[in-house]
Amino acid sequence: EEKIENSYFAPSVAWAVLLLLATLWIGLRVRAGVARAWPAGRLALGGLTAATLYAMTLWNMDSAVRDRLGAVCAEASALAQMERPSCVPDRANAACEYETVSTTLVLDPDTKDEAKRLEAFLDYRRDIAPSDPGVRRWLARRQPVLDCLRRAADMPDCVFTTQQARISGGLLLQWSRLAGSCEMLAAAARCRAADGDAAGAVADLARLRAMARHAMSPPVSLQCLSLVRFISGLHTLTAEGLLAEGRLSLADLKQMRADPDLPLQRLLLRALQGEEAYGLCAFGEMMKDDAMLKERFWSSAQIWIPACLRPPAMAWYRVHLLPEDLASYRRLIEEEQLRALAPVKPSTIV
């Protein structure tokens, strides 16, 4: 497949400089009175012809670049599928349960008071006991979500579909919504420990670790590593808090199944590969879809450009600047991958 490698920026700048010099020369000749006898109609016709030829050339070059952007999207899809596990039945796929949780949280989000109460309850330095009526009411209302989360965390595999994994499918958005559900499990673990159900509290702590492992399922990106760090920190904070309160003992925590740790170096390489796939997908989808450009770029652009000039401006960018931007992005990812391959001290995550 043909890649977008050639940049026409330098030749275009050269022609623009020549046009500017020619315009200045004509202006000076007119000012000196030499060019007063030049036919204005012919000059206007020549300028209009040159502008039309340039517009036609830019249109053809832009069409060729749009066609080659399909290769960029195909490359992104291939990168995302390289470490993708085999197909998992829906009944054994945690992604299906996570999708249900994400949809429920969107349709029925926590109120501001509930969110503040949960944040304060998870901070062991504040005096909010597990018997707090507000916390108990909130947990009772969220019991269906907790049951769904527990079923998902107990499943060994988490494989998102191709549509879910697309940059436009909102995979990262879905994981960001699930970050709040991790706090539900942490709060439930504290309440179960306060009720004397040490085994249930330990099981919920183990499920937090399982959710961190699921967040590392391909395709993983650098943003997913932040989520893994958040879940791991929440797991550690909850375990330490329950130990400090005397509701769990070290013997209770040792009952958790020892999970194999994933080397940080390998996880970072997978995240960089996923990041390259997401970046190329964003380049490919946005640059060839004017509707997506209008939704995601022009709505938040800091530079105001009239709507009538946006299509030619983006065509100019695709032809002259996009090839170099793609090449720079590939070089950046390659440099980070080489840096990740450098020998380091053994370290693990989760």
PDB file of N, CA and C in Angstrom, residues 228-238:
ATOM      1  N   VAL A 228      -4.490   2.307  34.827  1.00  0.00           N
ATOM      2  CA  VAL A 228      -3.919   1.199  35.594  1.00  0.00           C
ATOM      3  C   VAL A 228      -3.271   1.722  36.875  1.00  0.00           C
ATOM      4  N   ARG A 229      -2.566   2.825  36.753  1.00  0.00           N
ATOM      5  CA  ARG A 229      -1.937   3.419  37.937  1.00  0.00           C
ATOM      6  C   ARG A 229      -2.989   3.864  38.945  1.00  0.00           C
ATOM      7  N   PHE A 230      -4.079   4.452  38.452  1.00  0.00           N
ATOM      8  CA  PHE A 230      -5.147   4.901  39.350  1.00  0.00           C
ATOM      9  C   PHE A 230      -5.770   3.727  40.096  1.00  0.00           C
ATOM     10  N   ILE A 231      -6.087   2.650  39.374  1.00  0.00           N
ATOM     11  CA  ILE A 231      -6.715   1.491  40.018  1.00  0.00           C
ATOM     12  C   ILE A 231      -5.752   0.848  41.006  1.00  0.00           C
ATOM     13  N   SER A 232      -4.482   0.724  40.632  1.00  0.00           N
ATOM     14  CA  SER A 232      -3.495   0.124  41.530  1.00  0.00           C
ATOM     15  C   SER A 232      -3.330   0.960  42.795  1.00  0.00           C
ATOM     16  N   GLY A 233      -3.300   2.294  42.619  1.00  0.00           N
ATOM     17  CA  GLY A 233      -3.192   3.154  43.795  1.00  0.00           C
ATOM     18  C   GLY A 233      -4.413   3.061  44.685  1.00  0.00           C
ATOM     19  N   LEU A 234      -5.601   2.951  44.074  1.00  0.00           N
ATOM     20  CA  LEU A 234      -6.834   2.805  44.859  1.00  0.00           C
ATOM     21  C   LEU A 234      -6.834   1.482  45.621  1.00  0.00           C
ATOM     22  N   HIS A 235      -6.356   0.422  44.979  1.00  0.00           N
ATOM     23  CA  HIS A 235      -6.256  -0.882  45.644  1.00  0.00           C
ATOM     24  C   HIS A 235      -5.331  -0.803  46.853  1.00  0.00           C
ATOM     25  N   THR A 236      -4.169  -0.187  46.676  1.00  0.00           N
ATOM     26  CA  THR A 236      -3.211  -0.076  47.781  1.00  0.00           C
ATOM     27  C   THR A 236      -3.756   0.796  48.905  1.00  0.00           C
ATOM     28  N   LEU A 237      -4.382   1.926  48.553  1.00  0.00           N
ATOM     29  CA  LEU A 237      -4.925   2.832  49.562  1.00  0.00           C
ATOM     30  C   LEU A 237      -6.015   2.144  50.382  1.00  0.00           C
ATOM     31  N   THR A 238      -6.879   1.399  49.712  1.00  0.00           N
ATOM     32  CA  THR A 238      -7.966   0.719  50.420  1.00  0.00           C
ATOM     33  C   THR A 238      -7.428  -0.374  51.339  1.00  0.00           C
TER      34      THR A 238
END
